[in-house]
C-alpha positions as CSV (number, residue, x, y, z in Angstrom):
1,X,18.8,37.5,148.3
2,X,21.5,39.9,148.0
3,X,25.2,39.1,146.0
4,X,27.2,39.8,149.3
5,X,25.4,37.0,150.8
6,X,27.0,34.4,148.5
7,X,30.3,35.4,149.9
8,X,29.2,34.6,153.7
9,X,28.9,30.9,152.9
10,X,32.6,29.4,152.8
11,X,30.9,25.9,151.1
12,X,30.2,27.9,148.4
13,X,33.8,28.8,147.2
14,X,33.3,31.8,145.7
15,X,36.0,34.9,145.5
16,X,34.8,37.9,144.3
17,X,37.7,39.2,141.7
18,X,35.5,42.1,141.0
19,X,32.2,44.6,140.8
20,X,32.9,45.0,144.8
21,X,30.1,48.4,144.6
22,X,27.4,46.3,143.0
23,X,27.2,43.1,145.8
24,X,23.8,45.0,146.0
25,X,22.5,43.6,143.4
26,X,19.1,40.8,143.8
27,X,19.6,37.7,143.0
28,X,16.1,36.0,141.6
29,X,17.8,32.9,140.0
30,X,20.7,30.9,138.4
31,X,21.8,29.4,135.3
32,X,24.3,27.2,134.0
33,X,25.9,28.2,130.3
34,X,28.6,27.1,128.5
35,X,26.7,28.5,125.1
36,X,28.7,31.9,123.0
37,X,25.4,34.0,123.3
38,X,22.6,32.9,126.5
39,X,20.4,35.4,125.9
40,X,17.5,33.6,124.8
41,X,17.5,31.5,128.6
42,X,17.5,35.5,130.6
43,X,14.8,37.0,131.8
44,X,17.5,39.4,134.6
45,X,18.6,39.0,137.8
46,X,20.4,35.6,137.3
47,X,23.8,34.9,138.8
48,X,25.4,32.8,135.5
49,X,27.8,30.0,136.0
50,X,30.1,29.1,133.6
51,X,32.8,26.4,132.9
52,X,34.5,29.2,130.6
53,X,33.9,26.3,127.5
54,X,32.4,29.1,125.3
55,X,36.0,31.2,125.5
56,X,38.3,30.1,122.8
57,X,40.6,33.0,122.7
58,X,40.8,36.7,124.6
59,X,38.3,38.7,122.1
60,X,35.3,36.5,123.3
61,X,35.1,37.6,126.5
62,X,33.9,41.1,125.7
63,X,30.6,40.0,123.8
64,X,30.0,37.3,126.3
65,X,29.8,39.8,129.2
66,X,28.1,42.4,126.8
67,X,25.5,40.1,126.3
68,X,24.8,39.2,130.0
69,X,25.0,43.1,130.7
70,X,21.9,43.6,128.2
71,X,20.0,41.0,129.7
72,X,20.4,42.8,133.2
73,X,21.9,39.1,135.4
74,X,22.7,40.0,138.6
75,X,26.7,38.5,138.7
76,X,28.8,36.0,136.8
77,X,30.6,33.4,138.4
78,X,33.6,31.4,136.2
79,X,34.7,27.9,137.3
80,X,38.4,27.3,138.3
81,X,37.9,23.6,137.2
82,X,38.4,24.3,133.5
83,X,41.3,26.8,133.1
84,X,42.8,27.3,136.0
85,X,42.5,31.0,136.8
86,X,39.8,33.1,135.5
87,X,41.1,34.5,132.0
88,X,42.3,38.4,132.6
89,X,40.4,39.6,129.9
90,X,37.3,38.0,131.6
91,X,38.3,40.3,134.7
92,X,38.7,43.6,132.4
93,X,35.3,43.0,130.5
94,X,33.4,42.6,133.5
95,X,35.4,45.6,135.5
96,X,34.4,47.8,131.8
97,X,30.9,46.7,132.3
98,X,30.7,47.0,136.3
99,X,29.6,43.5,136.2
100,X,30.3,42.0,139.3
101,X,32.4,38.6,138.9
102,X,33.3,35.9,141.4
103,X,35.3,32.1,140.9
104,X,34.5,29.4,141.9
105,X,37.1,26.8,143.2
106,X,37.4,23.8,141.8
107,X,36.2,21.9,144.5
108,X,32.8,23.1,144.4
109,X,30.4,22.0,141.9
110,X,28.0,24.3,140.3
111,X,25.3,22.0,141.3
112,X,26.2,23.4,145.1
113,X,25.6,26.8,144.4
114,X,22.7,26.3,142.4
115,X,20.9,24.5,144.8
116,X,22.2,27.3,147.4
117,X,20.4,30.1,145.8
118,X,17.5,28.5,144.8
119,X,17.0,27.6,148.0
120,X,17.4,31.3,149.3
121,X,15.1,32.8,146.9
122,X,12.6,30.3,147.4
123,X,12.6,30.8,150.7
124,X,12.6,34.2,150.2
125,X,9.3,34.6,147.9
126,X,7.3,31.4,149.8
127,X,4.2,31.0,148.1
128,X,5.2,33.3,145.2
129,X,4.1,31.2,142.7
130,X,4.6,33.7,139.9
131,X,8.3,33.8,140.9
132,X,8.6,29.8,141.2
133,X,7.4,30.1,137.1
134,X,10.3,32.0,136.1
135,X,12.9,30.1,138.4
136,X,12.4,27.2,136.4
137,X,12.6,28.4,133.8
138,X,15.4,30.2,134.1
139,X,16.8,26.8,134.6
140,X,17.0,25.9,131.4
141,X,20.3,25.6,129.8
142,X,21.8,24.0,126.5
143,X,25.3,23.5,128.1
144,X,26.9,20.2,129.4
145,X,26.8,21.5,132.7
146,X,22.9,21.5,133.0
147,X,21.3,19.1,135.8
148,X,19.2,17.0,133.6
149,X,15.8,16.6,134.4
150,X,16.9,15.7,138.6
151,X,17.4,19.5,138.8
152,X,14.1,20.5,137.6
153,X,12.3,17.8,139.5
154,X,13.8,18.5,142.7
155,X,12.6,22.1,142.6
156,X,9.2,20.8,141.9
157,X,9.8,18.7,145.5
158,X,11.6,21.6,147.5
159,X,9.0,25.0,146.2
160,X,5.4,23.2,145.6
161,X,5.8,19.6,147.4
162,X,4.9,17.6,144.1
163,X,6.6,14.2,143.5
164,X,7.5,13.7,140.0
165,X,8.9,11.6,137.4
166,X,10.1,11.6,133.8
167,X,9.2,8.0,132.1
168,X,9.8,6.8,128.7
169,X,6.9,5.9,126.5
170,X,7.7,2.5,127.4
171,X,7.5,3.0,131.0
172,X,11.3,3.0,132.0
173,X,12.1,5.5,134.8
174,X,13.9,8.3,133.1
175,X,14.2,10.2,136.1
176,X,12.8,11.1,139.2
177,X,13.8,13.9,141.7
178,X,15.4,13.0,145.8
179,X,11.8,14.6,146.9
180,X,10.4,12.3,145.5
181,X,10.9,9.0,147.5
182,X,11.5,5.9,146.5
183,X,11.3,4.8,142.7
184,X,8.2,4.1,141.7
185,X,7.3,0.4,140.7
186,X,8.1,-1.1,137.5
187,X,4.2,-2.5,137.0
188,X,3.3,1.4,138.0
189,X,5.8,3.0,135.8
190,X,4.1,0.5,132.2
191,X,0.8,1.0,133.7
192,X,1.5,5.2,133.9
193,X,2.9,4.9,130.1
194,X,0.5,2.7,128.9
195,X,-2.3,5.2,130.0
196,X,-0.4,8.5,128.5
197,X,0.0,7.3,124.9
198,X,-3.7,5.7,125.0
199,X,-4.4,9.2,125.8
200,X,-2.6,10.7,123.4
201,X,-3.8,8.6,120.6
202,X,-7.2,10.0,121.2
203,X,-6.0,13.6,120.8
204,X,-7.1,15.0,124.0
205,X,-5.1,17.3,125.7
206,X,-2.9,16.5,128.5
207,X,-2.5,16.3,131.8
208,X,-4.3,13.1,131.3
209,X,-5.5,11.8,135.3
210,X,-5.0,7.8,136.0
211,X,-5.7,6.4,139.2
212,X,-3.1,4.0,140.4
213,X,-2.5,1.9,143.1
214,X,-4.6,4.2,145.0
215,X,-2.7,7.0,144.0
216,X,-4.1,9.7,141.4
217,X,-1.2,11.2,138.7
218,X,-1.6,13.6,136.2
219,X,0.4,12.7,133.2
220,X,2.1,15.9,130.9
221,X,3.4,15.2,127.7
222,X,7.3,16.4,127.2
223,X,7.7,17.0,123.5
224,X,10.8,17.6,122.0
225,X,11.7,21.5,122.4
226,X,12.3,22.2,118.8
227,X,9.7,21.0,117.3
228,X,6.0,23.2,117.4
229,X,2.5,21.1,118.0
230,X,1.5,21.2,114.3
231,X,5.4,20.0,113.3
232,X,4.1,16.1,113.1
233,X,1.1,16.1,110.7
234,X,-0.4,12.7,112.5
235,X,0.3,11.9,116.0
236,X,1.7,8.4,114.6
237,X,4.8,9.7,114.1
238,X,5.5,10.9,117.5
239,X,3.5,9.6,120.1
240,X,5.8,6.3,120.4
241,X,8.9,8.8,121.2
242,X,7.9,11.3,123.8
243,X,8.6,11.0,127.4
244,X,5.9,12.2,130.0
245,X,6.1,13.7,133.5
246,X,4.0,12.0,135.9
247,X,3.2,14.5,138.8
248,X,1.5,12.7,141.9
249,X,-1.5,14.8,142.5
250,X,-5.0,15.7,140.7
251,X,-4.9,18.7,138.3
252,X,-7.8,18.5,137.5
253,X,-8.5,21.5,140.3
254,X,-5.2,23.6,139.4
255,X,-5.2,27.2,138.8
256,X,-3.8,28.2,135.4
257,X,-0.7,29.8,137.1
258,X,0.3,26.0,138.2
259,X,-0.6,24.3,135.1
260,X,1.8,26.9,133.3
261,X,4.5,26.1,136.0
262,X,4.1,22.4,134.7
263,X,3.9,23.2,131.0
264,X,7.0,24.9,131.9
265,X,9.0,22.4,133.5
266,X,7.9,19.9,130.3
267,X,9.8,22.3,128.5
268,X,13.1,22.2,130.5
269,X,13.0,18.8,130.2
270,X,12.3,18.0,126.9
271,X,16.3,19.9,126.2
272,X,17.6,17.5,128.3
273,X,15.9,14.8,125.6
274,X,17.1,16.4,122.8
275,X,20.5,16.1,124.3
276,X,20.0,12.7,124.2
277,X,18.5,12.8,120.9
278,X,21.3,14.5,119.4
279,X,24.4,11.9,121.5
280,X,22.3,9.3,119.6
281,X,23.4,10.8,115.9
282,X,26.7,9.5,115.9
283,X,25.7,6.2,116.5
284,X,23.0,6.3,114.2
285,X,25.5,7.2,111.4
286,X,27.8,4.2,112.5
287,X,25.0,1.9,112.1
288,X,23.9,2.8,108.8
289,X,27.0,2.4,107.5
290,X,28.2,-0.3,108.4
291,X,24.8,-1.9,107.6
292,X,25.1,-0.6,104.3
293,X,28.4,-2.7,103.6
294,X,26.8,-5.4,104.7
295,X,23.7,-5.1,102.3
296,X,25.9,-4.6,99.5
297,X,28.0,-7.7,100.0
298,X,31.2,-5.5,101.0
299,X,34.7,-7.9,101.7
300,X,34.4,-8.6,105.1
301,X,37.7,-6.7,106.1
302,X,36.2,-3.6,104.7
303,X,33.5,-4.3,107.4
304,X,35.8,-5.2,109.9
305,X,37.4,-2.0,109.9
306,X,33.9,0.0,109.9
307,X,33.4,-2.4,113.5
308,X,36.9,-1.3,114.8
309,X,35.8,2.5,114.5
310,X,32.6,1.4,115.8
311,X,33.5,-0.4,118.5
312,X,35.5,2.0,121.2
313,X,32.2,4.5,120.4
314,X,29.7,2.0,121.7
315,X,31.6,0.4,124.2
316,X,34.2,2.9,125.5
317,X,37.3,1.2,127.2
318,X,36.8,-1.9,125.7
319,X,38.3,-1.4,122.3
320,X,36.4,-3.8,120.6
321,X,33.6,-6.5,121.0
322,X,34.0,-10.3,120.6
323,X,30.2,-10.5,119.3
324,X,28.0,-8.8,118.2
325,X,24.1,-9.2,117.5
326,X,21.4,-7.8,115.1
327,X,17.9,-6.6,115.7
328,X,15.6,-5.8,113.4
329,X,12.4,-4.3,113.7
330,X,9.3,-3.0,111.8
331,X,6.3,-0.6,112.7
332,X,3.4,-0.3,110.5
333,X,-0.1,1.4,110.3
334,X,-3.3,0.8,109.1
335,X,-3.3,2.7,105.4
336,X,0.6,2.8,105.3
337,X,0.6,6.9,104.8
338,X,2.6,7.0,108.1
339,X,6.4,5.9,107.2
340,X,7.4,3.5,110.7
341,X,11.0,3.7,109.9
342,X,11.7,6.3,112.5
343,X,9.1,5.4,114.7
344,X,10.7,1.6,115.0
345,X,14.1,3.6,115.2
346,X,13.5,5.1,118.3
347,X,11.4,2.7,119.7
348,X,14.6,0.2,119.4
349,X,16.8,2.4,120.9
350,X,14.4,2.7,123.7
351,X,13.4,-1.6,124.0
352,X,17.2,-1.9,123.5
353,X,17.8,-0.2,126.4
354,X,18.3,-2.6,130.1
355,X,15.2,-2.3,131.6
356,X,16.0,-1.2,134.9
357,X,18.6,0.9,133.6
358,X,17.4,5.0,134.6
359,X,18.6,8.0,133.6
360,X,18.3,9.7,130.1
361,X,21.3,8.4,128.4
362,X,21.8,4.5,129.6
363,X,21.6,3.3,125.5
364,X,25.0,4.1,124.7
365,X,25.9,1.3,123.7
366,X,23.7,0.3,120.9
367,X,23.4,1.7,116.9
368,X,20.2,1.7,115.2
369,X,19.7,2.6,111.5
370,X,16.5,2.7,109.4
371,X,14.9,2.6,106.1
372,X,11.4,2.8,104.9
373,X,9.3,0.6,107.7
374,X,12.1,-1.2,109.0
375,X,15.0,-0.5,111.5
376,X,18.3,-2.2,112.2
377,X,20.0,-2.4,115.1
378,X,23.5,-3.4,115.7
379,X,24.3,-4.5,118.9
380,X,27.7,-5.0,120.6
381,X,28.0,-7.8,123.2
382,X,31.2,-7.3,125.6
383,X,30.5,-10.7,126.2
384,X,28.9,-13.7,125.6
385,X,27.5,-16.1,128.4
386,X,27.3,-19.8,126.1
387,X,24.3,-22.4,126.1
388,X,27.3,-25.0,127.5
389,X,27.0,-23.1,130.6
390,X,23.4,-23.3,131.0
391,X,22.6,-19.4,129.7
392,X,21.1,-18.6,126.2
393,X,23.6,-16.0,124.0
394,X,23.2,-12.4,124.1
395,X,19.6,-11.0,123.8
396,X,16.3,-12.8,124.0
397,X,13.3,-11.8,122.1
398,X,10.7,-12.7,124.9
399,X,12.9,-10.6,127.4
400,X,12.9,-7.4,125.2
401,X,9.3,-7.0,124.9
402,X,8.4,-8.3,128.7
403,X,8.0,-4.9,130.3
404,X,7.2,-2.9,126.9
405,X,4.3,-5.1,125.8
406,X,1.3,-3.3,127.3
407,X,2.5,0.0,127.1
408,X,3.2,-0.4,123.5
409,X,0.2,-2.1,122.5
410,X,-1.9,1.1,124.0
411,X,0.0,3.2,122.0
412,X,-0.6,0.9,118.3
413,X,-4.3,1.4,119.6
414,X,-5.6,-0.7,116.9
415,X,-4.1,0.4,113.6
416,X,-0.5,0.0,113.7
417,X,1.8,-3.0,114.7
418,X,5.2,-3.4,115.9
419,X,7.0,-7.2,114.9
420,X,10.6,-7.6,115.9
421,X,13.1,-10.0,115.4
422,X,16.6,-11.3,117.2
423,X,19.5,-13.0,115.4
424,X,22.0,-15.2,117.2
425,X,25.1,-13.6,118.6
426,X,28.4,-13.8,115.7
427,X,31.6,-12.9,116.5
428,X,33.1,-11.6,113.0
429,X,32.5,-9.6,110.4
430,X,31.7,-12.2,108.1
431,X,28.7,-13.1,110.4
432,X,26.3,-9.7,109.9
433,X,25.0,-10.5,106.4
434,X,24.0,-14.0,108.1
435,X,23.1,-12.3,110.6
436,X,21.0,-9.7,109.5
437,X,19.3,-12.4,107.3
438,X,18.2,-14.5,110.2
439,X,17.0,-11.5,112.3
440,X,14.8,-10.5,109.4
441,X,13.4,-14.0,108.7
442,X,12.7,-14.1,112.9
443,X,11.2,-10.8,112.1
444,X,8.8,-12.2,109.7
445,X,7.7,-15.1,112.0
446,X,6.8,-13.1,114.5
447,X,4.5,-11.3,111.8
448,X,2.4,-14.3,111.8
449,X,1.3,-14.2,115.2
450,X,-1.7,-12.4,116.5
451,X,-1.1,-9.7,118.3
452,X,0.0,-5.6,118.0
453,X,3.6,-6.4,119.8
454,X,5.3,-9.6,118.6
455,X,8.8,-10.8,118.4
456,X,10.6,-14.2,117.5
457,X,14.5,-14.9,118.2
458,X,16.9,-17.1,115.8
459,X,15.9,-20.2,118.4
460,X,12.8,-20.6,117.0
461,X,14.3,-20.5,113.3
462,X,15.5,-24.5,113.5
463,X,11.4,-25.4,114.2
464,X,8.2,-25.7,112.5
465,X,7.4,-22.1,112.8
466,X,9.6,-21.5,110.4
467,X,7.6,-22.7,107.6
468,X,4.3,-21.0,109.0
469,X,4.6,-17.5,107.8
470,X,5.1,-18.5,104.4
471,X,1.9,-20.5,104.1
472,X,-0.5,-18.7,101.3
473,X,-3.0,-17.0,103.8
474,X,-6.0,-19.0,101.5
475,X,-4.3,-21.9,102.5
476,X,-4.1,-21.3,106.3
477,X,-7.5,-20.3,106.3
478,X,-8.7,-23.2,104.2
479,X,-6.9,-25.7,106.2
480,X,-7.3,-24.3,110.0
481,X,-11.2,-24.5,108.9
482,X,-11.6,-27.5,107.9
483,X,-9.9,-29.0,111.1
484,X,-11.1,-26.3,113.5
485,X,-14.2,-24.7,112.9
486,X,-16.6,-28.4,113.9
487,X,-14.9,-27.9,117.4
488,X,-16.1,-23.8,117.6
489,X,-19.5,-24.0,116.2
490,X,-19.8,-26.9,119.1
491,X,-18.4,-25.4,121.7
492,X,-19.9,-22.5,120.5
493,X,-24.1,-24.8,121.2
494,X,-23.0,-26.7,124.0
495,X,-20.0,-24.9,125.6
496,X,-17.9,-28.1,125.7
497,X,-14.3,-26.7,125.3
498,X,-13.1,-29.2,122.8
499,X,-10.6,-26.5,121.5
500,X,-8.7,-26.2,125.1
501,X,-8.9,-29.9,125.6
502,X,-7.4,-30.2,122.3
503,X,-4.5,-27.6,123.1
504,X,-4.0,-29.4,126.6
505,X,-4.1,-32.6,125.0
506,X,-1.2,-31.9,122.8
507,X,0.7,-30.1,125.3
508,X,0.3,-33.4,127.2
509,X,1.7,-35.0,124.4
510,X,-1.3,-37.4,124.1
511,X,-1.0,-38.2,128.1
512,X,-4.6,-39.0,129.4
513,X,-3.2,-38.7,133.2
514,X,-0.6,-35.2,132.8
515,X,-3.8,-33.7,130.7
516,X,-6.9,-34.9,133.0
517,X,-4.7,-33.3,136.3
518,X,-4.2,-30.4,134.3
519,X,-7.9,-29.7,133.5
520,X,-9.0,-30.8,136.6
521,X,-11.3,-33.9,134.6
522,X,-11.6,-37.1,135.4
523,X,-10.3,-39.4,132.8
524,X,-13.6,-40.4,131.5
525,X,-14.5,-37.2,130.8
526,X,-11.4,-36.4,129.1
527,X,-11.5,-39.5,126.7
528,X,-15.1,-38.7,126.5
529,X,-14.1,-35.3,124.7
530,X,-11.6,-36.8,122.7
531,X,-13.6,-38.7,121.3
532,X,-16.2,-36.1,120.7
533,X,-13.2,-34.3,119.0
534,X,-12.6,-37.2,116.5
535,X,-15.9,-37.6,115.7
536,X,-16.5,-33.9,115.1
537,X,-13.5,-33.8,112.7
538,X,-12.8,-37.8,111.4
539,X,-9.3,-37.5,112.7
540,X,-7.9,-39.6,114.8
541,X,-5.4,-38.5,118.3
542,X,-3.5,-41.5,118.5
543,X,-1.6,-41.3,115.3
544,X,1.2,-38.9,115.0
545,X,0.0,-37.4,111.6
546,X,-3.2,-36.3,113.1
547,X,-1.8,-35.2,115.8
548,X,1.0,-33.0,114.0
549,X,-2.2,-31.1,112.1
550,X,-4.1,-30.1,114.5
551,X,-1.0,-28.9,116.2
552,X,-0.3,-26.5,113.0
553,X,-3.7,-25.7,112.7
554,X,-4.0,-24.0,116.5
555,X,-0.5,-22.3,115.7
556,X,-2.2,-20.9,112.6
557,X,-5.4,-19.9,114.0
């Protein structure tokens, strides 16, 4: 398309304040920059937006168009929106450099005009796919007024009809483009993540296929931008942090020019993550220090004032927050010569982060910290439902790792383990260290439960399971033996399942009608296995003591 056709479309709001000899110029893109020196995102025949943010006095404007001269863009177009009318020295660089300039009211959103020409160029070079290529990634832009990944997908939609999404390794939908429908189920969405780190834990070399719900996706891998495949020197240390792009279609049978395209688009959209990645530093730094007055036994106003600079950051408006929680959790791997610190850090922020909560920036209102294995979260609660009116208090360890559980446990593939724990909500500074405390001791219960993705909250702290982890593991084994193993080398012969009539039992506590109906037995033959059980193990069901044994002996199993 032509410059002078962007003036025949009054939506697009766009006066030409000079360059009126050049409207001949091609148009072949458009990209959104707020940065000093864009060079690097050119390839030519762009029309540039900007938002004028990169202009701090009159000299800048003379490198700024210099540098879009060199690259050979097609126009510039300045937004209203910012600074009112567009700078004079603006207008006399671009007049010195016959670049032709144009602004944009500040009623119209860049988003407008970028969908507008790439729209007409697409249209333009139909099956071009070459041309498609460098459209996107032309796209790509470090500024605040970049798209996100909605931009990139939606091209995706409009130029090669491909439905796509950008999920978390978790499984929460990061994004996901208009073209593409309706969002895709939560059980897809785990099922999709769950089969792209798997993947990636073997090594091979995305786009990984899954078929899914009668659907087949190919799954790319969106590493962050800055950081080169031989960066990480064991795929441990990343593969629990990057996002993928699920594309709803085989590529198994793609040419190379469309499997570039994609590579591409992985690329545009791993900025927009280390946008994210870089919002998250300032929060990061809040948390370690005020976790690091806590660990040192700082006065509690000292803390308090850390909270009050913390607070309006994480919860903007409020001012400050009544309560607030802690989280700590731990990732570790077979051989230990993979630190988990970081790997737990941004695995918190992510498990931290609402479930169906989308969109690449929904944590900001959390602060995680780490060191060596372990990372802390601090957590601010606006407010705080009670147990009076029927609700538990703030987080819930169960509810965090619901939806993360399976996708998670792929990614641990055998050789590492993530354990979590949850401490009760506080409302002062003189809480944390208590807090803190208790969410590490939760931590270590869960520990002590089978399993690659285990957490415990401070509910389960005032039971018997808190005593369990800290049982010498020669004792557990020696005692869960002598009371258990009789009932598996039976049922092992004679496949009686003594050890789930034993677990029923006790969940029945001791009732031979709750416990029959549950098992689907008839009475005799449940008292029939009882007794089997005692005589197997000389202990006896109907006395508490007994009872209480084998109880800790099946939680320590």
């Amino acid at each position: 398309m032509r410059l002078r056709a962007l003036l025949d479309t009054d939506a697009l709001g766009l006066k030409l304040l000079g360059g009126e000899d050049e409207l001949d110029r091609s148009v072949r893109g458009v990209m959104t920059t707020d940065l000093r020196d864009p060079s690097r995102y050119l390839s030519g025949g762009e029309l540039v937006l900007t938002g004028l943010a990169w202009r701090r006095d009159a000299g800048d404007s003379e490198p700024f168009v210099r540098i879009l001269v060199q690259a050979g863009v097609a126009g510039l177009a300045a937004g209203e929106a910012e600074l009112g009318d567009v700078p004079e020295d603006l207008l006399l660089a671009c007049a010195r450099h016959r670049l032709p300039l144009f602004a944009v009211h500040e009623s119209v959103a860049f988003a407008t005009i970028t969908e507008h020409v790439v729209r007409q160029v697409s249209g333009e070079r139909a099956g071009d796919l070459a041309a498609v290529v460098d459209r996107h990634r032309r796209m790509m832009t470090s500024g605040p007024a970049g798209g996100g990944p909605d931009v990139v997908l939606d091209l995706l939609g409009t130029d090669l009809d491909l439905r796509a999404w950008v999920l978390s390794p978790t499984g929460r939908l990061i994004a996901g483009s208009e073209e593409s429908g309706p969002a895709l189920p939560v059980e897809t969405c785990a099922k999709l993540a769950a089969e792209h780190l798997a993947a990636a834990r073997t090594g091979r070399r995305g786009p990984h296929r899954v078929l899914q719900g009668g659907s087949t996706y190919s799954l790319f891998p969106v590493r962050s931008s800055g950081r080169s495949p031989q960066a990480a020197r064991d795929v441990r240390e990343t593969v629990l942090s990057d996002w993928v792009l699920a594309v709803e279609a085989d590529a198994g049978d793609w040419p190379a020019e469309r499997l570039d395209l994609l590579q591409g688009v992985t690329q545009l959209i791993a900025v927009e993550r280390d946008r994210r990645d870089a919002a998250r530093t300032v929060r990061r730094r809040l948390a370690q220090e005020v976790l690091e007055l806590v660990q040192t036994g700082a006065a509690p106003a000292e803390i308090a004032a850390r909270l009050r600079v913390a607070a309006p950051v994480l919860l903007p408006g409020l001012g400050a927050a009544p309560h607030w929680q802690v989280v700590v959790a731990r990732v570790e791997w077979d051989g230990g010569e993979v630190e988990g610190g970081p790997v737990a850090q941004s695995l918190l922020e992510e498990i931290l982060v609402d479930p169906v909560a989308t969109g690449p920036e929904p944590s900001d209102r959390i602060a995680v910290a780490h060191t060596g294995d372990e990372a802390i979260a601090l957590v601010p609660l606006p407010a705080v439902t009670t147990e009076h009116d029927g609700f538990e208090s703030g987080l819930l360890a169960d509810t965090l790792l619901r939806t993360v559980r399976d996708p998670l446990s792929a990614g641990l593939d055998g050789d590492g383990r993530l354990t979590l724990g949850v401490s009760a909500a506080v409302h002062s500074a003189e809480g944390l260290r208590g807090a803190l405390e208790e969410a590490r001791h939760a931590r270590r219960v869960a520990a002590a439960r089978p399993g690659r993705v285990c957490a415990a909250g401070h509910q389960e702290l005032a039971s018997h399971v808190l005593l369990l982890p800290f049982v010498p593991d020669d004792v557990r084994r020696a005692f869960t033996a002598r009371l258990l193993d009789p009932l598996r080398d039976y049922d092992r012969r004679h496949r009686a399942e003594l050890i789930p009539t034993l677990e029923a039992f006790l969940d029945c506590d001791g009732s031979w009608t709750r416990c029959a109906t549950r098992l689907h037995l008839h009475v005799n033959t449940l008292r029939y296995r009882v007794g089997r059980i005692e005589q197997l193990t000389g202990r006896d069901l109907s006395r508490l003591e007994d009872k209480l044994d084998f109880f800790l002996a099946l939680r320590m199993s």
